[in-house]
Amino acid sequence: MAQTTAPTPQGPPSGARTASAVGQPQAGTTEFQLSNGMRVIVKEDHRAPTVAHQIWYRTGGIDEVSGTTGVAHMLEHMMFKGTPKVPVGEFSRQIAMLGGRENAMTNRDFTLYYQQIAKQYLPKMMELEADRMANLIIKKDEFDREMKVVMEERRLRTDDSPRGTVYEQLLATVYTAAAYRHPVIGWMDDLVNMRVEDVQAWYKAWYVPNNALLVVTGDVKPDEVRALAERYYGKLKPRPLPLRKTQLEAAQKGIKRIWVKAPAENPYMVMAYKVPRLHDVEKDVDPYALEVLSAVLNGYDNARLTRELVREQRLADDVNVGYDSINRGESLFVLDGTPANGHTTDEIEKALREEIQRIAKNGVSEEELKRVKAQVVAGQIYKRDSVFGQGMEIGTAEISGISWRQIDRMLDKIKEVTPAQVQAVAAKYFNDDNLTVATLVPQPIDPNKPKTAAPEGLRH
C-alpha cells in the first residue's frame, strides 16, 4: 500500500481553536491538533533512544498548474537556504553535528522534511523546522544557483535515463486532465522560465501550519511531544489555503500507444492501466484485490511473471508490476519488461496480457492466494521495523485521506480478499479502454558523450 489523510486533510482555513485531542491513544499512537490547525500524530516505540521527526505538507505536483511545473520540488531545495536565525548551510550542519540524518522529498501528493536523531535533540528539530516554516529567506542569487542543481537533477534522472524518459512520456499520455500528467521535477521549459517569485508565492500559499502534519515516532511520550509542539509550532499563524480544484479524467476511448526514441542498449516496454484507488477502507473491495493481484503476478521471488517469463520461457530479462492503492488522485496498475536476447517488446506485452487474462478466466487457487497474502501482509509489517518507517506509513496514509486508525484495518481487509475477488478485478479493469502502452525504441549511444554526474547539492 502507498499513501494516504484524515476527514479534514487541509485543516481549518483560519481562526483559533484550542488544542484538542482528536482521539484516544490506539496501539501506542496519539493524535491532537494545535489551535492554528496543525495536526500532530505521535507513535511511541521505546526500543531505542531515537526519534523520527517528520513534517508533511499536503502539497505536491498534483497542486501545480501548467507553466510552473516543478515549483513544489524547487521550493523543497530552497528550504535549506536559510532564515534570519539559521544561515545558508547551517540547518544541515547543525543536525550533522548532533549525529542525526535529515533529508526531504517531493512527490505528486506531498512534500516531506524529516530528521532522525537521538531523542534529546527533538526540541532542536522542532525549533529548526518551525523557523523555516515561517521565516524562510528566498533570495534570487540562491534561487539561480539552486535551479542549476535542479536542472542537472532532471537531466540525470530523466533526460539521460531511457526508462525515466519513457515513464515521463507515459504519464503525459495516460492523463489528459489530471495533474499527474506533469513530472514532479517539472518540464525543462518551465524550469528555464521559473522566477523566484513563483517559489515565494508557493511558499506563502502552502507552507502554513494548517496545511502541515507533524508525525513524531520513536522513544517519546505524547505529553512531551505535545508540549514541544505547542512551544515551537503553536505560535505560528494559520492562513486560508488556496482553493483546490480536482481535475477528473474523462473516460478513455481506446488504447493509447506511444513509441519513445532514446539512446539505450535494450528495448523496453511499460503498460499502464487506469484502476481505482482506495477511498473507503471499509466499503471498498477492488483496491485490496488489486493489491493482491499485483503480488500474485510479481510480489515475491517465485511469483508468476518472474517464474514463467524470466526463468522458464526466458522471454524477458526482467519484469515488474506496481500498484499503489493510496494516493490523492486515481491510481495506475503498471507492468513493464525488458525482452531477453532474441525477443521483442511485442512478445512481452502479449505475455503480460495473457497472464492477466488467464487469471481472469481461471482465477487463483486458495493455496496460492494464502501464500501471496502472507507475503503482502509481511511486507507491510516489515516497514514498521524502523521508527522512520512507522512515520512514513502514518504520513502517507494521512496525506491521502485515510486515518492512521485504519492502517491495521487495511491489513485485515487484504487478508479477507477471496480468489473470486482477484479474478473479478483481473476481468474488470484490464481492457484496452483503460490501457496506455509506451515502448522504448533504442537509439545509438554516443560513446563520446560524458556521463552526467550527480549534481552537487542533490538531496534525495
Short mmCIF file of C-alpha atoms in Angstrom, two decimals:
data_model
loop_
_atom_site.label_atom_id
_atom_site.label_comp_id
_atom_site.label_asym_id
_atom_site.label_seq_id
_atom_site.Cartn_x
_atom_site.Cartn_y
_atom_site.Cartn_z
CA MET A 1 0.00 0.00 0.00
CA ALA A 2 1.12 3.52 -0.52
CA GLN A 3 -0.01 6.83 0.57
CA THR A 4 -2.98 8.34 2.43
CA THR A 5 -5.32 11.65 5.29
CA ALA A 6 -7.98 12.39 7.77
CA PRO A 7 -11.52 13.70 7.27
CA THR A 8 -10.28 17.32 7.09
CA PRO A 9 -6.86 16.98 5.45
CA GLN A 10 -6.39 20.69 4.84
CA GLY A 11 -7.16 21.68 8.42
CA PRO A 12 -9.18 24.75 9.30
CA PRO A 13 -8.71 27.71 6.94
CA SER A 14 -8.19 30.19 9.72
CA GLY A 15 -9.14 31.13 13.24
CA ALA A 16 -8.05 29.97 16.65
CA ARG A 17 -9.14 26.71 18.21
CA THR A 18 -7.89 25.34 21.47
CA ALA A 19 -5.70 22.29 21.12
CA SER A 20 -7.94 19.27 21.47
CA ALA A 21 -7.46 15.53 21.49
CA VAL A 22 -8.94 14.04 18.32
CA GLY A 23 -9.00 10.50 19.62
CA GLN A 24 -7.86 8.19 22.35
CA PRO A 25 -4.43 6.58 22.09
CA GLN A 26 -4.56 3.43 19.96
CA ALA A 27 -1.71 0.92 19.72
CA GLY A 28 0.70 3.49 21.16
CA THR A 29 -0.45 6.23 18.80
CA THR A 30 -1.92 9.58 19.84
CA GLU A 31 -3.27 12.48 17.78
CA PHE A 32 -4.01 16.08 18.72
CA GLN A 33 -4.44 19.40 16.98
CA LEU A 34 -2.92 22.77 17.75
CA SER A 35 -5.01 25.93 17.85
CA ASN A 36 -3.54 27.02 14.49
CA GLY A 37 -4.90 23.91 12.76
CA MET A 38 -1.67 21.89 12.68
CA ARG A 39 -2.27 18.20 13.32
CA VAL A 40 0.24 16.15 15.34
CA ILE A 41 0.46 12.35 15.46
CA VAL A 42 2.77 10.61 17.93
CA LYS A 43 3.70 6.93 17.67
CA GLU A 44 5.61 5.50 20.63
CA ASP A 45 8.40 2.98 20.07
CA HIS A 46 10.78 2.66 23.01
CA ARG A 47 13.15 0.04 21.60
CA ALA A 48 15.95 2.56 21.07
CA PRO A 49 16.58 6.13 22.31
CA THR A 50 15.96 7.69 18.90
CA VAL A 51 13.18 9.68 17.29
CA ALA A 52 11.98 10.44 13.76
CA HIS A 53 10.59 13.95 13.27
CA GLN A 54 8.62 14.43 10.04
CA ILE A 55 6.84 17.49 8.66
CA TRP A 56 4.39 16.68 5.87
CA TYR A 57 2.95 19.46 3.71
CA ARG A 58 -0.14 18.46 1.76
CA THR A 59 1.12 19.94 -1.46
CA GLY A 60 2.99 18.43 -4.37
CA GLY A 61 2.90 18.01 -8.12
CA ILE A 62 -0.86 17.42 -8.07
CA ASP A 63 -1.38 21.03 -6.97
CA GLU A 64 0.71 22.59 -9.74
CA VAL A 65 -0.57 24.14 -12.96
CA SER A 66 0.93 24.29 -16.44
CA GLY A 67 3.67 26.89 -16.71
CA THR A 68 5.06 26.45 -13.22
CA THR A 69 5.52 22.69 -13.00
CA GLY A 70 8.36 21.74 -10.67
CA VAL A 71 7.78 24.64 -8.28
CA ALA A 72 6.95 22.35 -5.32
CA HIS A 73 10.22 20.48 -5.78
CA MET A 74 12.16 23.70 -6.31
CA LEU A 75 10.87 25.07 -3.01
CA GLU A 76 11.99 21.86 -1.30
CA HIS A 77 15.54 22.70 -2.41
CA MET A 78 15.19 26.34 -1.31
CA MET A 79 14.04 25.29 2.18
CA PHE A 80 17.70 24.62 3.00
CA LYS A 81 18.79 28.16 2.06
CA GLY A 82 18.41 29.78 5.44
CA THR A 83 16.39 32.08 7.68
CA PRO A 84 17.43 35.18 9.64
CA LYS A 85 18.38 32.86 12.54
CA VAL A 86 19.88 29.98 10.55
CA PRO A 87 22.23 30.97 7.67
CA VAL A 88 22.65 29.04 4.42
CA GLY A 89 24.01 25.55 5.09
CA GLU A 90 23.60 25.83 8.85
CA PHE A 91 20.42 23.73 9.05
CA SER A 92 22.10 20.57 7.80
CA ARG A 93 25.37 21.34 9.59
CA GLN A 94 23.68 21.55 12.98
CA ILE A 95 21.88 18.24 12.51
CA ALA A 96 25.09 16.52 11.37
CA MET A 97 26.95 17.87 14.42
CA LEU A 98 24.27 16.30 16.65
CA GLY A 99 24.75 12.93 14.94
CA GLY A 100 21.43 12.99 13.11
CA ARG A 101 20.45 12.45 9.50
CA GLU A 102 17.99 14.55 7.51
CA ASN A 103 16.59 14.94 4.06
CA ALA A 104 13.46 15.87 2.13
CA MET A 105 11.33 14.60 -0.73
CA THR A 106 8.69 15.93 -3.06
CA ASN A 107 6.27 13.71 -4.94
CA ARG A 108 2.91 14.06 -6.63
CA ASP A 109 0.92 14.25 -3.39
CA PHE A 110 3.11 15.84 -0.71
CA THR A 111 6.39 17.42 0.31
CA LEU A 112 8.16 15.88 3.31
CA TYR A 113 11.02 17.07 5.52
CA TYR A 114 12.46 14.72 8.10
CA GLN A 115 15.19 14.13 10.64
CA GLN A 116 16.17 11.03 12.60
CA ILE A 117 18.18 11.73 15.70
CA ALA A 118 18.78 10.95 19.37
CA LYS A 119 15.61 11.73 21.32
CA GLN A 120 17.15 14.51 23.43
CA TYR A 121 17.52 16.64 20.31
CA LEU A 122 13.84 16.59 19.32
CA PRO A 123 13.32 20.15 20.66
CA LYS A 124 16.09 21.39 18.37
CA MET A 125 14.49 19.68 15.36
CA MET A 126 11.17 21.36 16.09
CA GLU A 127 12.88 24.72 16.55
CA LEU A 128 14.63 24.43 13.19
CA GLU A 129 11.58 23.25 11.24
CA ALA A 130 9.20 25.78 12.79
CA ASP A 131 11.68 28.54 11.97
CA ARG A 132 11.86 27.69 8.28
CA MET A 133 8.11 27.09 8.07
CA ALA A 134 7.59 30.76 8.87
CA ASN A 135 10.82 32.63 8.16
CA LEU A 136 12.46 31.21 5.05
CA ILE A 137 14.59 33.65 3.04
CA ILE A 138 14.28 33.05 -0.71
CA LYS A 139 16.93 35.13 -2.47
CA LYS A 140 17.30 35.38 -6.22
CA ASP A 141 21.01 34.56 -6.25
CA GLU A 142 20.43 31.39 -4.21
CA PHE A 143 17.45 30.55 -6.42
CA ASP A 144 19.56 30.89 -9.56
CA ARG A 145 22.30 28.66 -8.16
CA GLU A 146 19.86 26.01 -6.97
CA MET A 147 17.94 26.00 -10.24
CA LYS A 148 21.12 24.81 -11.97
CA VAL A 149 21.23 21.91 -9.50
CA VAL A 150 17.59 21.04 -10.20
CA MET A 151 18.08 21.19 -13.97
CA GLU A 152 21.06 18.87 -13.68
CA GLU A 153 18.99 16.56 -11.48
CA ARG A 154 16.36 16.47 -14.22
CA ARG A 155 19.00 15.60 -16.82
CA LEU A 156 20.39 12.85 -14.63
CA ARG A 157 17.10 11.21 -13.66
CA THR A 158 15.01 11.78 -16.78
CA ASP A 159 16.66 13.25 -19.86
CA ASP A 160 19.71 10.95 -19.70
CA SER A 161 17.74 7.96 -18.39
CA PRO A 162 15.92 5.93 -21.06
CA ARG A 163 13.44 4.47 -18.59
CA GLY A 164 12.96 7.83 -16.91
CA THR A 165 12.18 9.38 -20.28
CA VAL A 166 9.74 6.62 -21.18
CA TYR A 167 7.90 6.83 -17.88
CA GLU A 168 7.60 10.62 -18.10
CA GLN A 169 6.14 10.34 -21.60
CA LEU A 170 3.85 7.54 -20.45
CA LEU A 171 2.24 9.66 -17.71
CA ALA A 172 1.89 12.60 -20.07
CA THR A 173 -0.07 10.28 -22.37
CA VAL A 174 -2.12 8.43 -19.74
CA TYR A 175 -3.59 11.63 -18.31
CA THR A 176 -5.22 14.39 -20.30
CA ALA A 177 -6.65 16.50 -17.45
CA ALA A 178 -5.27 15.27 -14.14
CA ALA A 179 -2.14 17.00 -12.86
CA TYR A 180 -0.38 13.63 -12.54
CA ARG A 181 0.47 14.14 -16.23
CA HIS A 182 3.23 16.58 -15.22
CA PRO A 183 6.64 15.42 -13.96
CA VAL A 184 7.23 16.33 -10.32
CA ILE A 185 10.63 17.76 -11.18
CA GLY A 186 8.94 19.94 -13.83
CA TRP A 187 9.19 20.26 -17.59
CA MET A 188 12.54 21.73 -18.58
CA ASP A 189 10.94 24.75 -20.26
CA ASP A 190 9.04 25.54 -17.06
CA LEU A 191 12.29 25.34 -15.10
CA VAL A 192 14.01 27.65 -17.57
CA ASN A 193 11.23 30.20 -17.20
CA MET A 194 10.57 29.83 -13.48
CA ARG A 195 11.02 33.00 -11.43
CA VAL A 196 12.00 33.36 -7.81
CA GLU A 197 8.58 34.98 -7.28
CA ASP A 198 6.90 31.69 -8.26
CA VAL A 199 8.69 29.89 -5.44
CA GLN A 200 7.96 32.67 -2.96
CA ALA A 201 4.26 32.51 -3.84
CA TRP A 202 4.19 28.72 -3.41
CA TYR A 203 5.83 29.02 -0.01
CA LYS A 204 3.35 31.65 1.13
CA ALA A 205 0.35 29.69 -0.16
CA TRP A 206 1.06 26.21 1.17
CA TYR A 207 3.69 26.33 3.94
CA VAL A 208 1.36 27.12 6.79
CA PRO A 209 0.59 25.11 9.94
CA ASN A 210 -2.99 24.39 8.84
CA ASN A 211 -1.60 22.60 5.77
CA ALA A 212 1.06 20.67 7.71
CA LEU A 213 1.08 17.36 9.54
CA LEU A 214 3.70 16.64 12.19
CA VAL A 215 4.48 12.96 12.76
CA VAL A 216 6.84 12.02 15.59
CA THR A 217 7.77 8.38 16.10
CA GLY A 218 10.19 6.75 18.50
CA ASP A 219 11.23 6.95 22.13
CA VAL A 220 8.87 9.75 23.17
CA LYS A 221 5.81 10.35 25.31
CA PRO A 222 2.75 12.07 23.79
CA ASP A 223 2.58 14.71 26.53
CA GLU A 224 6.21 15.66 25.95
CA VAL A 225 5.68 15.98 22.20
CA ARG A 226 2.52 17.99 22.74
CA ALA A 227 4.29 20.48 24.99
CA LEU A 228 7.13 20.88 22.47
CA ALA A 229 4.75 21.23 19.54
CA GLU A 230 2.79 23.92 21.37
CA ARG A 231 6.02 25.73 22.18
CA TYR A 232 7.57 25.72 18.71
CA TYR A 233 4.75 25.25 16.20
CA GLY A 234 1.80 26.56 18.20
CA LYS A 235 2.86 30.20 17.82
CA LEU A 236 2.82 30.07 14.00
CA LYS A 237 -0.11 31.83 12.33
CA PRO A 238 -2.53 29.96 10.04
CA ARG A 239 -3.68 31.35 6.70
CA PRO A 240 -6.55 30.41 4.39
CA LEU A 241 -5.42 27.86 1.81
CA PRO A 242 -5.88 28.23 -1.94
CA LEU A 243 -8.92 26.51 -3.40
CA ARG A 244 -8.00 23.06 -4.65
CA LYS A 245 -9.66 22.19 -7.95
CA THR A 246 -9.75 18.49 -8.72
CA GLN A 247 -9.35 17.70 -12.41
CA LEU A 248 -11.08 14.42 -13.15
CA GLU A 249 -10.14 12.34 -16.15
CA ALA A 250 -12.69 11.84 -18.90
CA ALA A 251 -13.34 8.23 -19.85
CA GLN A 252 -10.68 6.86 -22.18
CA LYS A 253 -12.00 5.91 -25.63
CA GLY A 254 -9.49 3.25 -26.59
CA ILE A 255 -5.91 2.09 -26.22
CA LYS A 256 -3.16 4.72 -26.32
CA ARG A 257 0.27 3.85 -27.70
CA ILE A 258 3.48 5.81 -27.88
CA TRP A 259 6.99 4.99 -29.05
CA VAL A 260 9.84 6.84 -27.40
CA LYS A 261 13.25 7.17 -29.04
CA ALA A 262 16.21 7.47 -26.70
CA PRO A 263 19.85 6.33 -26.60
CA ALA A 264 19.77 2.91 -24.94
CA GLU A 265 21.25 -0.56 -25.14
CA ASN A 266 17.99 -2.50 -24.88
CA PRO A 267 14.33 -2.04 -25.79
CA TYR A 268 11.80 -1.77 -23.00
CA MET A 269 8.03 -1.52 -22.69
CA VAL A 270 5.62 -0.39 -19.99
CA MET A 271 1.84 -0.81 -19.75
CA ALA A 272 -0.36 1.35 -17.52
CA TYR A 273 -4.00 0.53 -16.75
CA LYS A 274 -6.27 3.06 -15.06
CA VAL A 275 -7.65 1.49 -11.87
CA PRO A 276 -9.28 2.88 -8.71
CA ARG A 277 -7.51 3.99 -5.57
CA LEU A 278 -8.70 3.29 -2.05
CA HIS A 279 -11.45 5.71 -1.00
CA ASP A 280 -13.32 3.92 1.80
CA VAL A 281 -11.37 1.47 3.94
CA GLU A 282 -14.47 -0.49 4.97
CA LYS A 283 -16.60 -0.42 1.84
CA ASP A 284 -14.06 -0.71 -0.97
CA VAL A 285 -13.15 -4.15 -2.30
CA ASP A 286 -11.34 -3.73 -5.61
CA PRO A 287 -8.24 -1.85 -4.34
CA TYR A 288 -7.45 -4.69 -1.94
CA ALA A 289 -7.98 -7.26 -4.67
CA LEU A 290 -5.70 -5.27 -6.98
CA GLU A 291 -3.00 -5.22 -4.26
CA VAL A 292 -3.22 -9.00 -4.08
CA LEU A 293 -3.29 -9.38 -7.87
CA SER A 294 -0.09 -7.34 -8.08
CA ALA A 295 1.54 -9.71 -5.62
CA VAL A 296 0.22 -12.79 -7.45
CA LEU A 297 1.92 -11.54 -10.59
CA ASN A 298 5.22 -10.34 -9.16
CA GLY A 299 5.12 -9.89 -5.40
CA TYR A 300 7.73 -12.44 -4.33
CA ASP A 301 10.67 -14.43 -5.68
CA ASN A 302 8.68 -17.22 -7.28
CA ALA A 303 5.66 -15.17 -8.39
CA ARG A 304 4.07 -15.92 -11.75
CA LEU A 305 5.70 -13.40 -14.07
CA THR A 306 9.29 -13.88 -12.92
CA ARG A 307 8.90 -17.63 -12.79
CA GLU A 308 7.28 -18.02 -16.20
CA LEU A 309 8.57 -15.14 -18.35
CA VAL A 310 12.11 -14.83 -16.97
CA ARG A 311 13.10 -18.27 -15.69
CA GLU A 312 11.05 -20.77 -17.68
CA GLN A 313 10.34 -19.14 -21.06
CA ARG A 314 13.41 -16.87 -20.93
CA LEU A 315 11.34 -14.31 -22.76
CA ALA A 316 12.33 -11.37 -20.55
CA ASP A 317 15.41 -10.25 -18.68
CA ASP A 318 13.18 -8.64 -16.09
CA VAL A 319 9.51 -7.89 -15.44
CA ASN A 320 7.94 -5.65 -12.82
CA VAL A 321 4.47 -4.85 -11.51
CA GLY A 322 3.42 -1.83 -9.48
CA TYR A 323 0.17 -0.66 -7.91
CA ASP A 324 -0.38 1.93 -5.19
CA SER A 325 -3.86 1.94 -3.71
CA ILE A 326 -3.26 5.05 -1.63
CA ASN A 327 -2.93 8.37 -3.47
CA ARG A 328 -4.66 11.73 -3.64
CA GLY A 329 -5.50 11.07 -7.30
CA GLU A 330 -6.62 7.91 -9.05
CA SER A 331 -4.21 5.02 -9.40
CA LEU A 332 -2.45 3.08 -12.12
CA PHE A 333 -1.62 -0.60 -12.36
CA VAL A 334 1.75 -0.70 -14.15
CA LEU A 335 3.55 -3.64 -15.75
CA ASP A 336 6.88 -3.40 -17.54
CA GLY A 337 9.55 -5.60 -19.00
CA THR A 338 12.81 -5.82 -20.92
CA PRO A 339 12.89 -8.54 -23.59
CA ALA A 340 15.66 -11.12 -23.48
CA ASN A 341 18.05 -11.52 -26.42
CA GLY A 342 16.16 -12.63 -29.49
CA HIS A 343 12.77 -11.50 -28.20
CA THR A 344 10.72 -8.34 -28.66
CA THR A 345 8.62 -5.88 -26.68
CA ASP A 346 5.55 -7.14 -28.57
CA GLU A 347 6.16 -10.60 -27.14
CA ILE A 348 6.49 -9.14 -23.63
CA GLU A 349 3.23 -7.24 -23.98
CA LYS A 350 1.43 -10.32 -25.30
CA ALA A 351 2.75 -12.48 -22.45
CA LEU A 352 1.75 -9.94 -19.78
CA ARG A 353 -1.73 -9.62 -21.22
CA GLU A 354 -2.14 -13.40 -21.43
CA GLU A 355 -1.16 -13.90 -17.81
CA ILE A 356 -3.79 -11.43 -16.59
CA GLN A 357 -6.38 -12.97 -18.93
CA ARG A 358 -5.51 -16.39 -17.55
CA ILE A 359 -6.30 -15.17 -14.05
CA ALA A 360 -9.49 -13.51 -15.28
CA LYS A 361 -10.57 -16.82 -16.82
CA ASN A 362 -9.24 -19.42 -14.36
CA GLY A 363 -8.73 -17.43 -11.16
CA VAL A 364 -6.16 -18.30 -8.48
CA SER A 365 -6.17 -21.18 -6.06
CA GLU A 366 -6.77 -20.81 -2.32
CA GLU A 367 -3.28 -22.16 -1.70
CA GLU A 368 -1.59 -19.59 -3.97
CA LEU A 369 -3.70 -16.80 -2.54
CA LYS A 370 -2.85 -17.75 1.03
CA ARG A 371 0.86 -17.69 0.23
CA VAL A 372 0.59 -14.38 -1.62
CA LYS A 373 -1.43 -12.63 1.08
CA ALA A 374 1.10 -13.71 3.68
CA GLN A 375 3.80 -12.05 1.57
CA VAL A 376 1.80 -8.82 1.20
CA VAL A 377 1.00 -8.58 4.91
CA ALA A 378 4.58 -9.43 5.89
CA GLY A 379 5.85 -6.70 3.57
CA GLN A 380 3.58 -4.14 5.18
CA ILE A 381 4.57 -5.16 8.69
CA TYR A 382 8.26 -5.20 7.77
CA LYS A 383 8.02 -1.46 7.02
CA ARG A 384 7.31 -0.91 10.71
CA ASP A 385 10.65 -2.28 11.85
CA SER A 386 12.09 1.23 12.00
CA VAL A 387 10.67 4.32 13.67
CA PHE A 388 11.14 6.14 10.37
CA GLY A 389 9.11 3.50 8.51
CA GLN A 390 6.30 3.83 11.03
CA GLY A 391 6.19 7.57 10.46
CA MET A 392 6.13 7.09 6.69
CA GLU A 393 3.22 4.67 6.94
CA ILE A 394 1.21 7.13 9.03
CA GLY A 395 2.05 10.18 6.93
CA THR A 396 1.43 8.66 3.52
CA ALA A 397 -1.93 7.38 4.73
CA GLU A 398 -2.99 10.65 6.27
CA ILE A 399 -1.98 12.83 3.32
CA SER A 400 -4.32 10.92 1.01
CA GLY A 401 -7.37 10.99 3.24
CA ILE A 402 -7.13 7.75 5.23
CA SER A 403 -6.77 7.88 9.01
CA TRP A 404 -3.88 6.20 10.79
CA ARG A 405 -6.58 4.48 12.87
CA GLN A 406 -7.48 2.43 9.79
CA ILE A 407 -4.00 1.21 8.86
CA ASP A 408 -4.35 -2.10 10.69
CA ARG A 409 -7.85 -2.46 9.27
CA MET A 410 -6.40 -2.25 5.76
CA LEU A 411 -4.22 -5.27 6.55
CA ASP A 412 -7.31 -7.12 7.79
CA LYS A 413 -9.10 -6.33 4.54
CA ILE A 414 -6.21 -7.68 2.49
CA LYS A 415 -6.37 -10.90 4.49
CA GLU A 416 -10.07 -11.15 3.61
CA VAL A 417 -9.55 -10.97 -0.19
CA THR A 418 -11.01 -14.03 -1.91
CA PRO A 419 -9.99 -15.84 -5.12
CA ALA A 420 -13.24 -14.65 -6.70
CA GLN A 421 -12.38 -11.00 -5.97
CA VAL A 422 -8.93 -11.33 -7.54
CA GLN A 423 -10.44 -12.98 -10.59
CA ALA A 424 -13.10 -10.26 -10.79
CA VAL A 425 -10.63 -7.32 -10.88
CA ALA A 426 -8.47 -9.14 -13.45
CA ALA A 427 -11.54 -9.32 -15.68
CA LYS A 428 -12.89 -5.83 -14.91
CA TYR A 429 -10.04 -3.35 -15.39
CA PHE A 430 -7.53 -4.84 -17.83
CA ASN A 431 -9.07 -3.83 -21.12
CA ASP A 432 -7.93 -1.54 -23.93
CA ASP A 433 -10.13 1.37 -22.81
CA ASN A 434 -8.01 1.62 -19.65
CA LEU A 435 -4.63 0.95 -21.23
CA THR A 436 -1.67 3.07 -22.32
CA VAL A 437 1.47 1.38 -23.70
CA ALA A 438 4.86 3.07 -24.05
CA THR A 439 7.71 1.39 -25.91
CA LEU A 440 11.34 2.43 -25.86
CA VAL A 441 12.95 2.39 -29.31
CA PRO A 442 16.71 2.26 -28.62
CA GLN A 443 18.91 4.74 -30.44
CA PRO A 444 22.71 4.58 -30.80
CA ILE A 445 24.61 5.65 -27.70
CA ASP A 446 27.20 8.33 -28.33
CA PRO A 447 30.45 6.89 -26.90
CA ASN A 448 31.92 10.39 -26.65
CA LYS A 449 29.12 11.86 -24.59
CA PRO A 450 30.27 12.31 -20.97
CA LYS A 451 28.14 10.66 -18.35
CA THR A 452 26.05 13.01 -16.24
CA ALA A 453 27.33 13.14 -12.69
CA ALA A 454 25.06 13.58 -9.70
CA PRO A 455 24.84 17.34 -9.15
CA GLU A 456 26.38 18.83 -6.05
CA GLY A 457 23.62 19.58 -3.57
CA LEU A 458 21.32 16.78 -4.76
CA ARG A 459 19.37 15.91 -1.66
CA HIS A 460 17.41 12.77 -2.45
#
